[in-house]
Amino acid sequence: MGQVVAAVAYHKGRKVADIALNEGRQWATKPDHFVWIALRDPDSELHTLQEQFNLHELAMEDAIAQHTRPKLETFGDALFMVLYSPIRNGDRLEFVETQLFAGKGYVISARYGDSAPYSTVRQRCEARPLLLEHGEDFVLYALLSFVIENYRPLLDCVHTELEDIEQTVLSRPLAQSDVERIHSLRRDLLRLRRQVAPLSEICQELQQLDFPFIDKHMRPYFRDIAIHVNRLLEDLTGLREMADHAIEIGLLVESSR
């Protein structure tokens, strides 16, 4: 069984009730209301919500199968999004999948694994009721922005490690362990790029969607996320070059010796 982390109804940007999972539809159809439901490793909970909100069967197939690439798909006036948050498990890079269902009156998030919880996102949103009054589209923006924020500390750590390796190879011959670590970092950077690159396309699509629950005034927010994604892509390219340079420096120093 999965876990219902939170199920909350909002009215004009303010929380009005914690709700049971089977009450979502009746709250979502009230004027100026929407519900935000967060699940952890869901199972039967998704099927319950599918019946209430008529979630598309193709979106449900992807949700159950998991492990697709980051993407945004539309089904009538609803959307389905898949995102991945990076986490470090020792020296191993892993990705935690988040699925988002959104339509008029509801946002459903399903997280599979141990990435940073989205309770922080909910707290931020509830602290800004004027923006949360936008409803479903602002929640989508906040969740997407939070996922992208998770990449920055990881890139900073890789940058620091590569700088340390560069200094090390200047002081001694390039060891087998150095080569293996650089190769591992290069592989991680490639995997990170595969998860980040589709986010740029997702942000572009969100700016263009003509959905009842996506206000045109939210488009600059999605454009801002696209700018952050492009910066991440630029930094990933720079880090790959640093990794290549570290090997080149080591070989040049060893040759000169």
GROMACS .gro file of C-alpha atoms in nm:
model
  257
    1MET     CA    1   0.000   0.000   0.000
    2GLY     CA    2   0.111   0.353  -0.075
    3GLN     CA    3   0.094   0.654   0.149
    4VAL     CA    4  -0.128   0.960   0.124
    5VAL     CA    5   0.118   1.229   0.232
    6ALA     CA    6  -0.138   1.509   0.209
    7ALA     CA    7  -0.481   1.571   0.061
    8VAL     CA    8  -0.592   1.931   0.093
    9ALA     CA    9  -0.868   2.150  -0.048
   10TYR     CA   10  -0.799   2.518  -0.123
   11HIS     CA   11  -1.030   2.811  -0.186
   12LYS     CA   12  -0.893   3.128  -0.344
   13GLY     CA   13  -0.538   3.050  -0.238
   14ARG     CA   14  -0.610   2.945   0.119
   15LYS     CA   15  -0.634   2.601   0.276
   16VAL     CA   16  -0.987   2.519   0.382
   17ALA     CA   17  -0.974   2.149   0.474
   18ASP     CA   18  -0.772   1.831   0.494
   19ILE     CA   19  -0.980   1.583   0.300
   20ALA     CA   20  -1.017   1.207   0.262
   21LEU     CA   21  -0.900   1.059  -0.066
   22ASN     CA   22  -1.253   0.974  -0.176
   23GLU     CA   23  -1.367   1.336  -0.120
   24GLY     CA   24  -1.139   1.489  -0.381
   25ARG     CA   25  -1.390   1.520  -0.663
   26GLN     CA   26  -1.663   1.685  -0.458
   27TRP     CA   27  -1.420   1.955  -0.339
   28ALA     CA   28  -1.260   2.002  -0.683
   29THR     CA   29  -1.594   2.083  -0.846
   30LYS     CA   30  -1.682   2.362  -0.602
   31PRO     CA   31  -1.643   2.714  -0.748
   32ASP     CA   32  -1.295   2.865  -0.697
   33HIS     CA   33  -1.169   2.547  -0.527
   34PHE     CA   34  -0.899   2.298  -0.614
   35VAL     CA   35  -0.745   2.000  -0.440
   36TRP     CA   36  -0.376   1.913  -0.412
   37ILE     CA   37  -0.313   1.546  -0.334
   38ALA     CA   38   0.036   1.410  -0.265
   39LEU     CA   39   0.108   1.036  -0.272
   40ARG     CA   40   0.417   0.832  -0.186
   41ASP     CA   41   0.475   0.500  -0.366
   42PRO     CA   42   0.104   0.475  -0.455
   43ASP     CA   43  -0.078   0.160  -0.554
   44SER     CA   44  -0.455   0.137  -0.520
   45GLU     CA   45  -0.467   0.511  -0.436
   46LEU     CA   46  -0.405   0.601  -0.800
   47HIS     CA   47  -0.694   0.383  -0.916
   48THR     CA   48  -0.922   0.553  -0.664
   49LEU     CA   49  -0.823   0.891  -0.805
   50GLN     CA   50  -0.855   0.769  -1.164
   51GLU     CA   51  -1.221   0.691  -1.102
   52GLN     CA   52  -1.283   1.031  -0.941
   53PHE     CA   53  -1.099   1.254  -1.188
   54ASN     CA   54  -1.128   1.038  -1.499
   55LEU     CA   55  -0.750   1.015  -1.540
   56HIS     CA   56  -0.667   0.898  -1.890
   57GLU     CA   57  -0.590   0.527  -1.927
   58LEU     CA   58  -0.268   0.594  -2.121
   59ALA     CA   59  -0.141   0.823  -1.845
   60MET     CA   60  -0.228   0.552  -1.593
   61GLU     CA   61  -0.036   0.292  -1.796
   62ASP     CA   62   0.275   0.511  -1.788
   63ALA     CA   63   0.226   0.583  -1.418
   64ILE     CA   64   0.201   0.214  -1.328
   65ALA     CA   65   0.493   0.110  -1.553
   66GLN     CA   66   0.721   0.392  -1.424
   67HIS     CA   67   1.075   0.458  -1.549
   68THR     CA   68   0.979   0.652  -1.861
   69ARG     CA   69   1.180   0.956  -1.969
   70PRO     CA   70   1.088   1.306  -1.842
   71LYS     CA   71   0.790   1.419  -2.046
   72LEU     CA   72   0.466   1.614  -2.067
   73GLU     CA   73   0.158   1.465  -2.230
   74THR     CA   74  -0.186   1.618  -2.270
   75PHE     CA   75  -0.517   1.435  -2.268
   76GLY     CA   76  -0.803   1.668  -2.353
   77ASP     CA   77  -0.798   1.940  -2.085
   78ALA     CA   78  -0.571   1.743  -1.851
   79LEU     CA   79  -0.198   1.678  -1.845
   80PHE     CA   80   0.042   1.413  -1.722
   81MET     CA   81   0.404   1.495  -1.640
   82VAL     CA   82   0.701   1.278  -1.542
   83LEU     CA   83   1.001   1.432  -1.366
   84TYR     CA   84   1.313   1.294  -1.197
   85SER     CA   85   1.499   1.426  -0.892
   86PRO     CA   86   1.867   1.331  -0.850
   87ILE     CA   87   1.995   1.192  -0.522
   88ARG     CA   88   2.334   1.064  -0.406
   89ASN     CA   89   2.344   0.719  -0.246
   90GLY     CA   90   2.707   0.697  -0.139
   91ASP     CA   91   2.903   0.739  -0.461
   92ARG     CA   92   2.609   0.620  -0.669
   93LEU     CA   93   2.381   0.863  -0.855
   94GLU     CA   94   2.012   0.769  -0.850
   95PHE     CA   95   1.695   0.931  -0.979
   96VAL     CA   96   1.359   0.940  -0.802
   97GLU     CA   97   1.053   0.956  -1.023
   98THR     CA   98   0.768   1.200  -0.966
   99GLN     CA   99   0.445   1.186  -1.165
  100LEU     CA  100   0.205   1.479  -1.185
  101PHE     CA  101  -0.158   1.468  -1.295
  102ALA     CA  102  -0.335   1.802  -1.334
  103GLY     CA  103  -0.668   1.922  -1.461
  104LYS     CA  104  -0.941   2.165  -1.373
  105GLY     CA  105  -0.973   2.153  -0.995
  106TYR     CA  106  -0.694   1.912  -0.907
  107VAL     CA  107  -0.320   1.846  -0.890
  108ILE     CA  108  -0.200   1.497  -0.797
  109SER     CA  109   0.166   1.421  -0.731
  110ALA     CA  110   0.302   1.068  -0.692
  111ARG     CA  111   0.661   1.023  -0.571
  112TYR     CA  112   0.844   0.693  -0.589
  113GLY     CA  113   1.149   0.683  -0.361
  114ASP     CA  114   1.346   0.892  -0.116
  115SER     CA  115   1.400   1.227  -0.282
  116ALA     CA  116   1.350   1.549  -0.087
  117PRO     CA  117   0.983   1.557   0.023
  118TYR     CA  118   0.746   1.812  -0.129
  119SER     CA  119   0.617   1.933   0.206
  120THR     CA  120   0.854   2.229   0.165
  121VAL     CA  121   0.682   2.318  -0.162
  122ARG     CA  122   0.340   2.310   0.000
  123GLN     CA  123   0.461   2.532   0.286
  124ARG     CA  124   0.604   2.785   0.039
  125CYS     CA  125   0.284   2.791  -0.162
  126GLU     CA  126   0.057   2.829   0.140
  127ALA     CA  127   0.274   3.118   0.259
  128ARG     CA  128   0.195   3.303  -0.068
  129PRO     CA  129  -0.188   3.292  -0.095
  130LEU     CA  130  -0.203   3.563  -0.362
  131LEU     CA  131   0.001   3.341  -0.594
  132LEU     CA  132  -0.162   3.018  -0.476
  133GLU     CA  133  -0.493   3.178  -0.573
  134HIS     CA  134  -0.387   3.108  -0.934
  135GLY     CA  135  -0.454   2.748  -0.840
  136GLU     CA  136  -0.337   2.440  -1.027
  137ASP     CA  137  -0.090   2.615  -1.257
  138PHE     CA  138   0.100   2.778  -0.969
  139VAL     CA  139   0.129   2.441  -0.793
  140LEU     CA  140   0.269   2.288  -1.114
  141TYR     CA  141   0.521   2.571  -1.136
  142ALA     CA  142   0.623   2.528  -0.770
  143LEU     CA  143   0.669   2.151  -0.803
  144LEU     CA  144   0.865   2.178  -1.127
  145SER     CA  145   1.083   2.453  -0.984
  146PHE     CA  146   1.157   2.243  -0.675
  147VAL     CA  147   1.267   1.943  -0.883
  148ILE     CA  148   1.506   2.163  -1.080
  149GLU     CA  149   1.644   2.315  -0.759
  150ASN     CA  150   1.754   1.965  -0.655
  151TYR     CA  151   2.006   1.951  -0.940
  152ARG     CA  152   2.206   2.258  -0.835
  153PRO     CA  153   2.368   2.123  -0.512
  154LEU     CA  154   2.469   1.807  -0.697
  155LEU     CA  155   2.637   2.003  -0.976
  156ASP     CA  156   2.818   2.216  -0.718
  157CYS     CA  157   2.954   1.901  -0.552
  158VAL     CA  158   3.076   1.764  -0.886
  159HIS     CA  159   3.244   2.097  -0.961
  160THR     CA  160   3.426   2.092  -0.627
  161GLU     CA  161   3.537   1.733  -0.676
  162LEU     CA  162   3.670   1.803  -1.025
  163GLU     CA  163   3.864   2.105  -0.897
  164ASP     CA  164   4.021   1.884  -0.628
  165ILE     CA  165   4.116   1.624  -0.888
  166GLU     CA  166   4.277   1.890  -1.108
  167GLN     CA  167   4.491   2.007  -0.816
  168THR     CA  168   4.581   1.649  -0.729
  169VAL     CA  169   4.707   1.553  -1.076
  170LEU     CA  170   4.931   1.860  -1.079
  171SER     CA  171   5.116   1.730  -0.773
  172ARG     CA  172   5.152   1.360  -0.856
  173PRO     CA  173   5.115   1.116  -1.148
  174LEU     CA  174   4.763   1.031  -1.260
  175ALA     CA  175   4.662   0.716  -1.071
  176GLN     CA  176   4.423   0.447  -1.190
  177SER     CA  177   4.179   0.553  -0.917
  178ASP     CA  178   4.185   0.911  -1.055
  179VAL     CA  179   4.097   0.790  -1.403
  180GLU     CA  180   3.818   0.570  -1.271
  181ARG     CA  181   3.670   0.853  -1.065
  182ILE     CA  182   3.682   1.099  -1.355
  183HIS     CA  183   3.519   0.841  -1.580
  184SER     CA  184   3.248   0.786  -1.318
  185LEU     CA  185   3.183   1.161  -1.291
  186ARG     CA  186   3.164   1.197  -1.670
  187ARG     CA  187   2.910   0.915  -1.682
  188ASP     CA  188   2.704   1.080  -1.405
  189LEU     CA  189   2.710   1.412  -1.591
  190LEU     CA  190   2.579   1.241  -1.902
  191ARG     CA  191   2.297   1.080  -1.704
  192LEU     CA  192   2.211   1.416  -1.546
  193ARG     CA  193   2.194   1.578  -1.887
  194ARG     CA  194   1.952   1.312  -2.010
  195GLN     CA  195   1.714   1.404  -1.727
  196VAL     CA  196   1.757   1.782  -1.749
  197ALA     CA  197   1.739   1.834  -2.127
  198PRO     CA  198   1.370   1.733  -2.167
  199LEU     CA  199   1.272   1.985  -1.897
  200SER     CA  200   1.346   2.269  -2.137
  201GLU     CA  201   1.091   2.131  -2.383
  202ILE     CA  202   0.840   2.074  -2.102
  203CYS     CA  203   0.869   2.440  -1.994
  204GLN     CA  204   0.818   2.556  -2.353
  205GLU     CA  205   0.502   2.347  -2.383
  206LEU     CA  206   0.365   2.479  -2.054
  207GLN     CA  207   0.405   2.834  -2.184
  208GLN     CA  208   0.197   2.750  -2.492
  209LEU     CA  209  -0.078   2.529  -2.351
  210ASP     CA  210  -0.428   2.673  -2.376
  211PHE     CA  211  -0.585   2.497  -2.079
  212PRO     CA  212  -0.869   2.622  -1.856
  213PHE     CA  213  -0.648   2.587  -1.548
  214ILE     CA  214  -0.333   2.751  -1.692
  215ASP     CA  215  -0.354   3.129  -1.671
  216LYS     CA  216  -0.161   3.327  -1.933
  217HIS     CA  217  -0.021   3.534  -1.644
  218MET     CA  218   0.165   3.224  -1.523
  219ARG     CA  219   0.360   3.189  -1.847
  220PRO     CA  220   0.648   3.413  -1.731
  221TYR     CA  221   0.697   3.178  -1.435
  222PHE     CA  222   0.737   2.880  -1.666
  223ARG     CA  223   0.970   3.089  -1.881
  224ASP     CA  224   1.181   3.159  -1.571
  225ILE     CA  225   1.211   2.783  -1.508
  226ALA     CA  226   1.324   2.737  -1.870
  227ILE     CA  227   1.602   2.989  -1.808
  228HIS     CA  228   1.721   2.791  -1.504
  229VAL     CA  229   1.710   2.468  -1.705
  230ASN     CA  230   1.926   2.622  -1.978
  231ARG     CA  231   2.176   2.735  -1.716
  232LEU     CA  232   2.193   2.382  -1.579
  233LEU     CA  233   2.259   2.250  -1.929
  234GLU     CA  234   2.537   2.504  -1.978
  235ASP     CA  235   2.691   2.407  -1.644
  236LEU     CA  236   2.671   2.038  -1.732
  237THR     CA  237   2.860   2.107  -2.054
  238GLY     CA  238   3.121   2.302  -1.860
  239LEU     CA  239   3.164   2.022  -1.607
  240ARG     CA  240   3.210   1.765  -1.882
  241GLU     CA  241   3.485   1.986  -2.024
  242MET     CA  242   3.645   2.010  -1.678
  243ALA     CA  243   3.651   1.631  -1.653
  244ASP     CA  244   3.817   1.605  -1.996
  245HIS     CA  245   4.070   1.872  -1.902
  246ALA     CA  246   4.158   1.693  -1.579
  247ILE     CA  247   4.264   1.388  -1.778
  248GLU     CA  248   4.452   1.601  -2.031
  249ILE     CA  249   4.637   1.787  -1.755
  250GLY     CA  250   4.735   1.463  -1.588
  251LEU     CA  251   4.869   1.319  -1.912
  252LEU     CA  252   5.061   1.638  -1.995
  253VAL     CA  253   5.218   1.656  -1.650
  254GLU     CA  254   5.314   1.291  -1.661
  255SER     CA  255   5.461   1.336  -2.009
  256SER     CA  256   5.668   1.636  -1.897
  257ARG     CA  257   5.802   1.438  -1.603
   0.00000   0.00000   0.00000
